[in-house]
mmCIF file of C-alpha atoms and ligand atoms in Angstrom:
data_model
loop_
_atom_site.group_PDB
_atom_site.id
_atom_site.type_symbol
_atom_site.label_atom_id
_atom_site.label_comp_id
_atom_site.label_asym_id
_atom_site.label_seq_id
_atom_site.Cartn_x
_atom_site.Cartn_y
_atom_site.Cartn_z
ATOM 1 C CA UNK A 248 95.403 109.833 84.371
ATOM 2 C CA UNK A 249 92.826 108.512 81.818
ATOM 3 C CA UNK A 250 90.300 110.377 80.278
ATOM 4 C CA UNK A 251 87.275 109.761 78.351
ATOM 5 C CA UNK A 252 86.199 112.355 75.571
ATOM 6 C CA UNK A 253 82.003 112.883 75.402
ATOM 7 C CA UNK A 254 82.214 113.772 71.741
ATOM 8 C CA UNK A 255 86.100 114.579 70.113
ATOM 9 C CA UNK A 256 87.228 117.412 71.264
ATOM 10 C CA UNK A 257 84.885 117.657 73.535
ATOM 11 C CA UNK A 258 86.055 118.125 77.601
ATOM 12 C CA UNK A 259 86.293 114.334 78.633
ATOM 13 C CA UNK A 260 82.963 113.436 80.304
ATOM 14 C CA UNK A 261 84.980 111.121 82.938
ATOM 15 C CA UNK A 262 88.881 111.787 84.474
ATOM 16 C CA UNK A 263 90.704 108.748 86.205
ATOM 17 C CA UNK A 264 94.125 110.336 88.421
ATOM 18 C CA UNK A 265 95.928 108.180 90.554
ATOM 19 C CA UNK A 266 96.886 109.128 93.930
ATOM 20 C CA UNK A 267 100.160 107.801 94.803
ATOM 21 C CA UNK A 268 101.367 107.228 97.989
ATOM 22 C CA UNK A 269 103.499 109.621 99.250
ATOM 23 C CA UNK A 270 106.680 108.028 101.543
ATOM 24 C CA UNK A 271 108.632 110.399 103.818
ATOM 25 C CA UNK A 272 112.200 108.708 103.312
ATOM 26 C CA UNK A 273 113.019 111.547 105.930
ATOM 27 C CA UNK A 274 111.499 113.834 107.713
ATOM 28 C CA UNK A 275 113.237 116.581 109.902
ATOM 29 C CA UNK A 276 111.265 119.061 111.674
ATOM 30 C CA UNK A 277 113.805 122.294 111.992
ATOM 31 C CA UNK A 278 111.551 124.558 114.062
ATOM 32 C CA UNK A 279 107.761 125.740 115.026
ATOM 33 C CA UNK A 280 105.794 128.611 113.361
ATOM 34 C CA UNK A 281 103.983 131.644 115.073
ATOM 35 C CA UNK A 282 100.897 130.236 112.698
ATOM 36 C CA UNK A 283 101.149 126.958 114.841
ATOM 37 C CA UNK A 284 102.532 124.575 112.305
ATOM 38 C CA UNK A 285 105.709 123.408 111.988
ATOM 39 C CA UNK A 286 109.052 123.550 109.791
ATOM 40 C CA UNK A 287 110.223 120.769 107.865
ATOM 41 C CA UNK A 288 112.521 119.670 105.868
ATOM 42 C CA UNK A 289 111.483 116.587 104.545
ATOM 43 C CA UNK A 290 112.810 113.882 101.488
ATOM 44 C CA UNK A 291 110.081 111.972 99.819
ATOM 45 C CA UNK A 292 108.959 109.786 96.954
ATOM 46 C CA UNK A 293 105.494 108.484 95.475
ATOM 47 C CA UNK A 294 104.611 104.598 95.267
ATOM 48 C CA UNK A 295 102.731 103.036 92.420
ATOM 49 C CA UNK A 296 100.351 101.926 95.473
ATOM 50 C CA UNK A 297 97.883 104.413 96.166
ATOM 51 C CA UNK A 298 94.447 105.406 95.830
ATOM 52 C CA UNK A 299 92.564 106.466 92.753
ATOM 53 C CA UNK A 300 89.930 109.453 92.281
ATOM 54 C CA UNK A 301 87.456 109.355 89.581
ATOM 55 C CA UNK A 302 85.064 112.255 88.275
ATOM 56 C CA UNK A 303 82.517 113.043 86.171
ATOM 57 C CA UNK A 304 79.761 115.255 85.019
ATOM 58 C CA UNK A 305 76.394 114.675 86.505
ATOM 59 C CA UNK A 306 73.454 116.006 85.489
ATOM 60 C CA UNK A 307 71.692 113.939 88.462
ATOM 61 C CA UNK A 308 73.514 116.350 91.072
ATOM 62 C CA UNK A 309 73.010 120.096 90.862
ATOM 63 C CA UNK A 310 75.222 122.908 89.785
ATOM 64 C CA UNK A 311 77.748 123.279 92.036
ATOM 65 C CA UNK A 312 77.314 120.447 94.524
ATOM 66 C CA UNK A 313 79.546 117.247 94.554
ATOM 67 C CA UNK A 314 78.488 113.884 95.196
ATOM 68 C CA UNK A 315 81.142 111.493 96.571
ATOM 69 C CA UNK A 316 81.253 107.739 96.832
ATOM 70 C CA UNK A 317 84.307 105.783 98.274
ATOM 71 C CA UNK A 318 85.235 102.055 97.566
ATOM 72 C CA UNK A 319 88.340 99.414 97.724
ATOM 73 C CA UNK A 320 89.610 98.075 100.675
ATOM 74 C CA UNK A 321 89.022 100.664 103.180
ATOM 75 C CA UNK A 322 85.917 102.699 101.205
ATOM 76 C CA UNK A 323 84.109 101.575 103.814
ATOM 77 C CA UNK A 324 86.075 103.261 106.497
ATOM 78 C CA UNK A 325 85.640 106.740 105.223
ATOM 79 C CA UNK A 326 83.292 109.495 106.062
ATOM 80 C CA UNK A 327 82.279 111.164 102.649
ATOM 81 C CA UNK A 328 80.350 114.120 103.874
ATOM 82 C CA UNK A 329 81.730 118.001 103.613
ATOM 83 C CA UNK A 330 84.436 117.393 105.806
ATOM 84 C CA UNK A 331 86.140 114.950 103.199
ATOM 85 C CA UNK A 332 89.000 116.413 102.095
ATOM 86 C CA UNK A 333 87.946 115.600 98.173
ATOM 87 C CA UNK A 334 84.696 117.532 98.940
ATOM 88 C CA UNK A 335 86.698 120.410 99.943
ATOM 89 C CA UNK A 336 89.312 120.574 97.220
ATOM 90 C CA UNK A 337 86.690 119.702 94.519
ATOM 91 C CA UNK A 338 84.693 122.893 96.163
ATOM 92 C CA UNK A 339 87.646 125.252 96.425
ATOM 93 C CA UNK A 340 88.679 124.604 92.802
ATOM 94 C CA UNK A 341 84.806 124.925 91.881
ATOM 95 C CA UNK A 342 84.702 128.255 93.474
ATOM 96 C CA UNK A 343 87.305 129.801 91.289
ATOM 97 C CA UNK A 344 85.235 128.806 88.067
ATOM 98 C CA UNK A 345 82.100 130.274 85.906
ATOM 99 C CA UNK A 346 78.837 128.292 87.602
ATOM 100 C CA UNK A 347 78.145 124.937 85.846
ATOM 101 C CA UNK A 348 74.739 123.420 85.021
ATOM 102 C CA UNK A 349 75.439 120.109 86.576
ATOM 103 C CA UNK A 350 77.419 118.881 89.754
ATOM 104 C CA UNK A 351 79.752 116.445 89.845
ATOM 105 C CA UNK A 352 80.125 112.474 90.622
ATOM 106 C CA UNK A 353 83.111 111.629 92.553
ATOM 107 C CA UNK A 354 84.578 108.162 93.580
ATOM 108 C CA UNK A 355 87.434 107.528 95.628
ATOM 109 C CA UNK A 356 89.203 103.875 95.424
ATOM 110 C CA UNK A 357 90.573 104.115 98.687
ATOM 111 C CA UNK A 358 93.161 101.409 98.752
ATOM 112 C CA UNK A 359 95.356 102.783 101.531
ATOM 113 C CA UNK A 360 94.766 103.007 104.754
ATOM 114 C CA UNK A 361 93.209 106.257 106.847
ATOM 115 C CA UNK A 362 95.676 108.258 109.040
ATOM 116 C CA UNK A 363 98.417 106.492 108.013
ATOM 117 C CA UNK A 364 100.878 108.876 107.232
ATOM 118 C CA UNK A 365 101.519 108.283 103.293
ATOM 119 C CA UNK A 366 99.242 111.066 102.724
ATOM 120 C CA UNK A 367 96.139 109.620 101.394
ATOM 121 C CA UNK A 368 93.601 112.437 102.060
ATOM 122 C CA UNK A 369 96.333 115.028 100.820
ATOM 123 C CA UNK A 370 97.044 112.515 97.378
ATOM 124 C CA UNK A 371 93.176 112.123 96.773
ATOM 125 C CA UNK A 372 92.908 115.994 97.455
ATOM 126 C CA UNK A 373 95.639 116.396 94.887
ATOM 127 C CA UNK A 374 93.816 113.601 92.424
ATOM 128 C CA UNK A 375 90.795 115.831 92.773
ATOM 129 C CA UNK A 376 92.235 119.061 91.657
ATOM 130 C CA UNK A 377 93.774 117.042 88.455
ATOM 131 C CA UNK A 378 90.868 115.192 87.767
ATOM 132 C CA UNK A 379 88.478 118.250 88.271
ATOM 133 C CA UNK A 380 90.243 120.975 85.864
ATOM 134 C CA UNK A 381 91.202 118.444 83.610
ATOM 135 C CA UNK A 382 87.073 117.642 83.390
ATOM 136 C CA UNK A 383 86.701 121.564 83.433
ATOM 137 C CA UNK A 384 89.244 122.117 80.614
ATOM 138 C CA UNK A 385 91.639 123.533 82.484
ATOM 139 C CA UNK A 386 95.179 121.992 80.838
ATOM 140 C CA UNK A 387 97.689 123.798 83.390
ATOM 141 C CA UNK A 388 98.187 122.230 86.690
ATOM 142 C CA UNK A 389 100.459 124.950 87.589
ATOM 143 C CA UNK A 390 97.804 127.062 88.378
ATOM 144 C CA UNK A 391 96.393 124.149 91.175
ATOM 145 C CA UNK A 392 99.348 124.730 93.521
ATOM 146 C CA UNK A 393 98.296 128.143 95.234
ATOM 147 C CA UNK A 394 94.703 126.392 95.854
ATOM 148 C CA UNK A 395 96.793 122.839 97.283
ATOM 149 C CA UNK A 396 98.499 124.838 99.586
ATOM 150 C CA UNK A 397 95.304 126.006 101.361
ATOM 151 C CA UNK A 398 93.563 122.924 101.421
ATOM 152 C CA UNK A 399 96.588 120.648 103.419
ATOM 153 C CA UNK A 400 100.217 120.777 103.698
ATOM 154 C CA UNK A 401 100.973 117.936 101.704
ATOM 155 C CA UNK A 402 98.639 118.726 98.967
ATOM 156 C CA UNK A 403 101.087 120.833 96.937
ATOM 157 C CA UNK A 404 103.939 117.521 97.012
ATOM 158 C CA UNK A 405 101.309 115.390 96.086
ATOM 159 C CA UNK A 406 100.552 117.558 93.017
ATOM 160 C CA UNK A 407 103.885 116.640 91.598
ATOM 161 C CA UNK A 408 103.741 112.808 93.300
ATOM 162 C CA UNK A 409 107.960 112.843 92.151
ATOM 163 C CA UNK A 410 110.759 112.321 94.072
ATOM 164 C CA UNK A 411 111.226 115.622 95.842
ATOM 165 C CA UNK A 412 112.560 117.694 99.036
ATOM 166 C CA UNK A 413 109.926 119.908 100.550
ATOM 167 C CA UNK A 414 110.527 122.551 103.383
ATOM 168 C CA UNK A 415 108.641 125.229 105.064
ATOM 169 C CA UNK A 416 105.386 123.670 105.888
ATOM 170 C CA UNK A 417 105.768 121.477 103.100
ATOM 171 C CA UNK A 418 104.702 123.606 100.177
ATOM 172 C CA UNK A 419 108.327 124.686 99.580
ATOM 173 C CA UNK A 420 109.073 122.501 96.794
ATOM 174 C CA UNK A 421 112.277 121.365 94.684
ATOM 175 C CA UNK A 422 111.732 118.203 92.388
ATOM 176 C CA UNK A 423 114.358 115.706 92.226
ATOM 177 C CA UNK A 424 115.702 114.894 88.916
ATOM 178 C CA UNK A 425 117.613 111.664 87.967
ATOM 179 C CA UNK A 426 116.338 110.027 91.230
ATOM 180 C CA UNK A 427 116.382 105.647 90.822
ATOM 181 C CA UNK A 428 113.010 103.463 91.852
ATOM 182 C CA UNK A 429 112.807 102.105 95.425
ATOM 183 C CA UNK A 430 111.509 98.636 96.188
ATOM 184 C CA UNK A 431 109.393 99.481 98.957
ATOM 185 C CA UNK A 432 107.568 97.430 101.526
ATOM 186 C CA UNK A 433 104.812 99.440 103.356
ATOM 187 C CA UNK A 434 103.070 97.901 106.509
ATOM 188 C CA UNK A 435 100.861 99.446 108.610
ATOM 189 C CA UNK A 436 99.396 97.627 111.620
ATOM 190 C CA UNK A 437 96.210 99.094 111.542
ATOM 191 C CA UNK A 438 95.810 101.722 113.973
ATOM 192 C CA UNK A 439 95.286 105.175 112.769
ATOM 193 C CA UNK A 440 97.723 107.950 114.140
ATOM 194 C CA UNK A 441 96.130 112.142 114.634
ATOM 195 C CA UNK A 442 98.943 113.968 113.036
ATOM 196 C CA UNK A 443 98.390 116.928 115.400
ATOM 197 C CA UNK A 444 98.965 114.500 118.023
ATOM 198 C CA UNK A 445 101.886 113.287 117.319
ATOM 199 C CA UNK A 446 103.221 117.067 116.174
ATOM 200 C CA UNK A 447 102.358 117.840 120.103
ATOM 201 C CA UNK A 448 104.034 114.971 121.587
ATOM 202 C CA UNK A 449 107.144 115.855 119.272
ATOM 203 C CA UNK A 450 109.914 117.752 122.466
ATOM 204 C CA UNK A 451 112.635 118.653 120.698
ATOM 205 C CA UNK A 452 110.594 121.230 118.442
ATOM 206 C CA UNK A 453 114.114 122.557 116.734
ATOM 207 C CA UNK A 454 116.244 119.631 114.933
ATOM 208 C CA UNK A 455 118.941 119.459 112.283
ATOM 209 C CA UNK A 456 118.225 120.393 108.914
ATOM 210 C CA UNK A 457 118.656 117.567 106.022
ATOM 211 C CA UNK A 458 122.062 117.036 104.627
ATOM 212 C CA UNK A 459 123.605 117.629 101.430
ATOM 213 C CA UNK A 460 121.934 114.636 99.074
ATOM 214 C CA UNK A 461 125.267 112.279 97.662
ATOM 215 C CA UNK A 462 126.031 113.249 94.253
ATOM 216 C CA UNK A 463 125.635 109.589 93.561
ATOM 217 C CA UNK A 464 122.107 109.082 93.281
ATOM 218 C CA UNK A 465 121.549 104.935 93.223
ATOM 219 C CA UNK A 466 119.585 103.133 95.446
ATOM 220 C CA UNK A 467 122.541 101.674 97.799
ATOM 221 C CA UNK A 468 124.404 105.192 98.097
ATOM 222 C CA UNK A 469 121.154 107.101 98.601
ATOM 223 C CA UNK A 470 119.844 104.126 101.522
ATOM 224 C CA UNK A 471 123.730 105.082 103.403
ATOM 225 C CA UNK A 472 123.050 108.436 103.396
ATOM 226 C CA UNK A 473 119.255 107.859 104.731
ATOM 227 C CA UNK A 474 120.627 105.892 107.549
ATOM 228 C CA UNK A 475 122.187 109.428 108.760
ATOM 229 C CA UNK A 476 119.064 111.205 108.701
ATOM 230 C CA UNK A 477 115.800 111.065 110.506
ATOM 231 C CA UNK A 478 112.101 110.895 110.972
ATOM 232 C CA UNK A 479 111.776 112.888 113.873
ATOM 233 C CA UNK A 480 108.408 112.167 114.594
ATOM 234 C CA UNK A 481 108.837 108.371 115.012
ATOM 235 C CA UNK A 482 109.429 108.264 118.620
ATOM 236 C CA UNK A 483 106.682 110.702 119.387
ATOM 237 C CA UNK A 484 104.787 108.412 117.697
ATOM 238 C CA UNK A 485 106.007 105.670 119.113
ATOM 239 C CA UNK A 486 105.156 106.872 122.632
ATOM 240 C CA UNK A 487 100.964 107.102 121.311
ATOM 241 C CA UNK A 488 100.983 104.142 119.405
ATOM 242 C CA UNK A 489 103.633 101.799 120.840
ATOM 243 C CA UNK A 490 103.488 98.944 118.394
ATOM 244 C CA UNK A 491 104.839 100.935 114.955
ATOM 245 C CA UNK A 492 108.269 99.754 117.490
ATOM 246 C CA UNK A 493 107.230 96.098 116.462
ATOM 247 C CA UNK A 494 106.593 97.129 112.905
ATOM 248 C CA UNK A 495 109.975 98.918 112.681
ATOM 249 C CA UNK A 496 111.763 95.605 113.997
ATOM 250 C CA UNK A 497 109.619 93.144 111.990
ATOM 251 C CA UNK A 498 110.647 95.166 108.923
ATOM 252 C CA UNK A 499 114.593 95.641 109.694
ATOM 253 C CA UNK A 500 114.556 91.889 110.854
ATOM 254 C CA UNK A 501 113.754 91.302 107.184
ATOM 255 C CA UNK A 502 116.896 92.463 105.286
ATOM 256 C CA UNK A 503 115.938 95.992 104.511
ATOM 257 C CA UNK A 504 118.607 98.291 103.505
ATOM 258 C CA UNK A 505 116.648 101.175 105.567
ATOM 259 C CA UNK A 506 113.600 100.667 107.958
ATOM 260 C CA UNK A 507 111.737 103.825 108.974
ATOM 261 C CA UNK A 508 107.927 105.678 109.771
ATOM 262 C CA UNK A 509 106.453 107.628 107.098
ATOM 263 C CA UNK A 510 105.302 110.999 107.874
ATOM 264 C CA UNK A 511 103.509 110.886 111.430
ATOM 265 C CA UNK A 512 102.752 107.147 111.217
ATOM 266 C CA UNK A 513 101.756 104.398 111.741
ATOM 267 C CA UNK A 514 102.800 103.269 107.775
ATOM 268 C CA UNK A 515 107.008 101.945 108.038
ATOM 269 C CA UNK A 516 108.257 100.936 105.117
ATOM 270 C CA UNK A 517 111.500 98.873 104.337
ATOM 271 C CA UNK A 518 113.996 99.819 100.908
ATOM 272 C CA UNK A 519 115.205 96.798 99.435
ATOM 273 C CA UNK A 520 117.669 96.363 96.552
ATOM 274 C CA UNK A 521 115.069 94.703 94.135
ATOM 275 C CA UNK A 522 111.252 94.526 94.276
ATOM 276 C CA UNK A 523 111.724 90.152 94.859
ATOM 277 C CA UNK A 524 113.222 90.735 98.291
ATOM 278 C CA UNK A 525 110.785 93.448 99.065
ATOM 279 C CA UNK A 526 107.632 90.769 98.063
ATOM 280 C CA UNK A 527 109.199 88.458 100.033
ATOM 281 C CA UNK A 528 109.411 90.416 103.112
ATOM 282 C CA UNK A 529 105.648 91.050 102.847
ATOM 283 C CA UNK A 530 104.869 87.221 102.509
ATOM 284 C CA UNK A 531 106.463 87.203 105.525
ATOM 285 C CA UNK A 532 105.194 89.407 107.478
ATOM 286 C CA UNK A 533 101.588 89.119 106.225
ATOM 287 C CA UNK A 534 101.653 85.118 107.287
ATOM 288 C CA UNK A 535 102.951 86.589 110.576
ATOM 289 C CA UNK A 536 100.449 89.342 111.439
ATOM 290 C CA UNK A 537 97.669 88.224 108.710
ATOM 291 C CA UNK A 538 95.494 91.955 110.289
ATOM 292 C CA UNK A 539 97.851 93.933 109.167
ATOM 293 C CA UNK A 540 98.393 96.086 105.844
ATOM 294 C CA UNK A 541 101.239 95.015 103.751
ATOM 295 C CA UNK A 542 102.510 96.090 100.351
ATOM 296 C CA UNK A 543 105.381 95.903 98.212
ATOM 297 C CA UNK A 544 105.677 98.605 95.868
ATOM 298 C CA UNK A 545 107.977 100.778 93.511
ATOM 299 C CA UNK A 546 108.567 103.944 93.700
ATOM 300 C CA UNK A 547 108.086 106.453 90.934
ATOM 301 C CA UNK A 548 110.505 107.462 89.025
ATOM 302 C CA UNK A 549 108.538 110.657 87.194
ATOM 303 C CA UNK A 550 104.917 112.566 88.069
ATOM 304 C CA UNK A 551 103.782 113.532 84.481
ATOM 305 C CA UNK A 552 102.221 110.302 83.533
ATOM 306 C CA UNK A 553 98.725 111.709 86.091
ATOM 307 C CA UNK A 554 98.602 114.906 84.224
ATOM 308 C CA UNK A 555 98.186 113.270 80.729
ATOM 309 C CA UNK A 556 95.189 112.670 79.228
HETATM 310 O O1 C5P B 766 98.022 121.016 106.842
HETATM 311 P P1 C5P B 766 97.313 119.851 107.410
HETATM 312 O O2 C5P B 766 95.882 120.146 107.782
HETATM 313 O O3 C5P B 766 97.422 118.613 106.584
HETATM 314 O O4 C5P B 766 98.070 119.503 108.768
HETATM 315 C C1 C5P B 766 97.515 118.639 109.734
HETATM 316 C C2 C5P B 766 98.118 118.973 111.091
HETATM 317 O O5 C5P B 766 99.500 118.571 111.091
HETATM 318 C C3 C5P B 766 98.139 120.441 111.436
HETATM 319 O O6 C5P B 766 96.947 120.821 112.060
HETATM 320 C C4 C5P B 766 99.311 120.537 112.382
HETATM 321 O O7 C5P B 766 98.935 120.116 113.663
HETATM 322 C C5 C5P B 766 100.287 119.488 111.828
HETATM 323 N N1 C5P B 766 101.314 120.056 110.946
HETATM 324 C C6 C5P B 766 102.317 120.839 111.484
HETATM 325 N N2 C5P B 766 103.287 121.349 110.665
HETATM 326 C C7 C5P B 766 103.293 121.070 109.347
HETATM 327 C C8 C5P B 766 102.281 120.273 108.791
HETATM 328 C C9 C5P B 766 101.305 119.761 109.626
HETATM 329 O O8 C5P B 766 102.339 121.095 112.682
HETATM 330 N N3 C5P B 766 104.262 121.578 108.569
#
């Protein structure tokens, strides 16, 4: 996160965040709630590729109201009214504060695609809270988690955007320390996925839990152990959106040391022992299907540097 001071020591008049994507190296869903949702236990890591939230002061916009523009690749795609996710995060954290004169100017680079299961909306959301207190003066993002929680599942993982292992409904949180960087290769073919959807379609409601993580934590030893556990929402999935199958082989027919769906899909992403094979996988596979979305990307190996000034 960058920020730029008005006047020194003055609250910065403009916040950068990133908003990382988030990978679900596995996802197992261990039961349904009475509230509706469901229980997971889930193992995931944040990409250097991702979105990026920016937010300022603007005297233009009155008190209390937020004005939100989107941009990048697929700005164009997204609905910015009060149902944006950003609007809603930017209004909860609002809430909790004294009234200010002047609104606020948001912009979301949206470089990932929508409904795509790397948690975009719930990373931006995330980005927003930063960004917003930070612009507000409010130096502990501790106090940002109890809001995340109400405003998506994955908004409290994103907060830390670290290696971690969530449970519950995904606000259930232990960090991972000492965990290595992925090459990863994300491609998504270009069809957006309804994660409720996909949760209905899902039959086997009550699945294994994760197992122990290897106390060796490199990148070979920790891709064996991922081939033993699961996204079990991949074949529900599947069975709405039948071509993340061709992804998935497109991918593992490229030397990957694990091919799998993030979260409820359509994003699959490939691990590869260094970032080179992972770039040229996506050569590849861009040249063959130039519509689709295709990164290579690391993975990060620490959250703090997007709650630094
Ligand atoms: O919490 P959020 O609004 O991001 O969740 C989107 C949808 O995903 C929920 O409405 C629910 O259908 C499904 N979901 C679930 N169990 C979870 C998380 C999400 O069933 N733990």
């Amino acid at each position: 996160m960058t920020a730029t001071p008005r006047h020194p020591g003055n609250h910065p008049s403009v916040v950068h965040c990133d908003a990382p994507a988030k990978i679900n190296l596995a996802l197992h869903v261990t039961g349904q709630r009475d509230d509706g949702y469901h229980d997971l236990e889930t193992l995931a890591v944040f990409c250097e590729a991702g979105d990026r939230i920016s937010a300022e002061e603007n005297p233009a916009v009155p008190g209390g109201e937020i004005d939100v523009t989107a941009t990048g690749r697929f700005g164009a795609d997204l609905p910015v009214g009060a149902d944006n996710i950003v609007v809603k995060a930017a209004q909860a954290l609002l809430a909790t504060l004294p009234e200010r004169a002047c609104g606020l100017s948001i912009t979301i680079e949206k470089n990932l695609p929508l409904a795509s299961g790397m948690g975009g909306g719930s990373a931006d959301a995330a980005a927003t809270l930063l960004a917003v207190s930070h612009l507000c003066g409010i130096r502990d993002p501790g106090q940002l988690t109890d809001l995340a929680e109400t405003i998506g599942s994955d908004v409290p993982m994103c907060l830390y955007s670290r290696a971690l292992i969530a449970r519950g409904r995904g606000e259930a949180i232990t960090p991972l320390d000492d965990f290595p960087k992925f090459s990863i290769l994300l491609v998504n073919p270009g069809t957006g996925v309804s994660t409720p959807r996909v949760f209905n379609a899902l039959q086997q409601k009550s699945n294994p839990p994760l197992a122990t993580l290897p106390a060796t934590r490199d990148c070979e030893a920790l891709s064996d152990w991922l081939a033993g556990q699961r996204n079990d929402l991949e074949l529900p999935a599947i069975s709405l959106v039948p071509i993340i199958s061709e992804v998935l082989d497109d991918i593992g027919n490229s030397g990957a040391l694990l091919t799998r769906m993030s979260g409820s899909g359509a994003t699959c992403f490939g691990l590869y022992s260094d970032f080179q094979q992972a770039e040229t996988a996506a050569l590849q596979i861009r040249q063959n299907h130039p519509d689709w979305w295709v990164q290579a990307t690391l993975s990060k190996s620490h959250g703090l540097d997007r709650i630094e000034p």
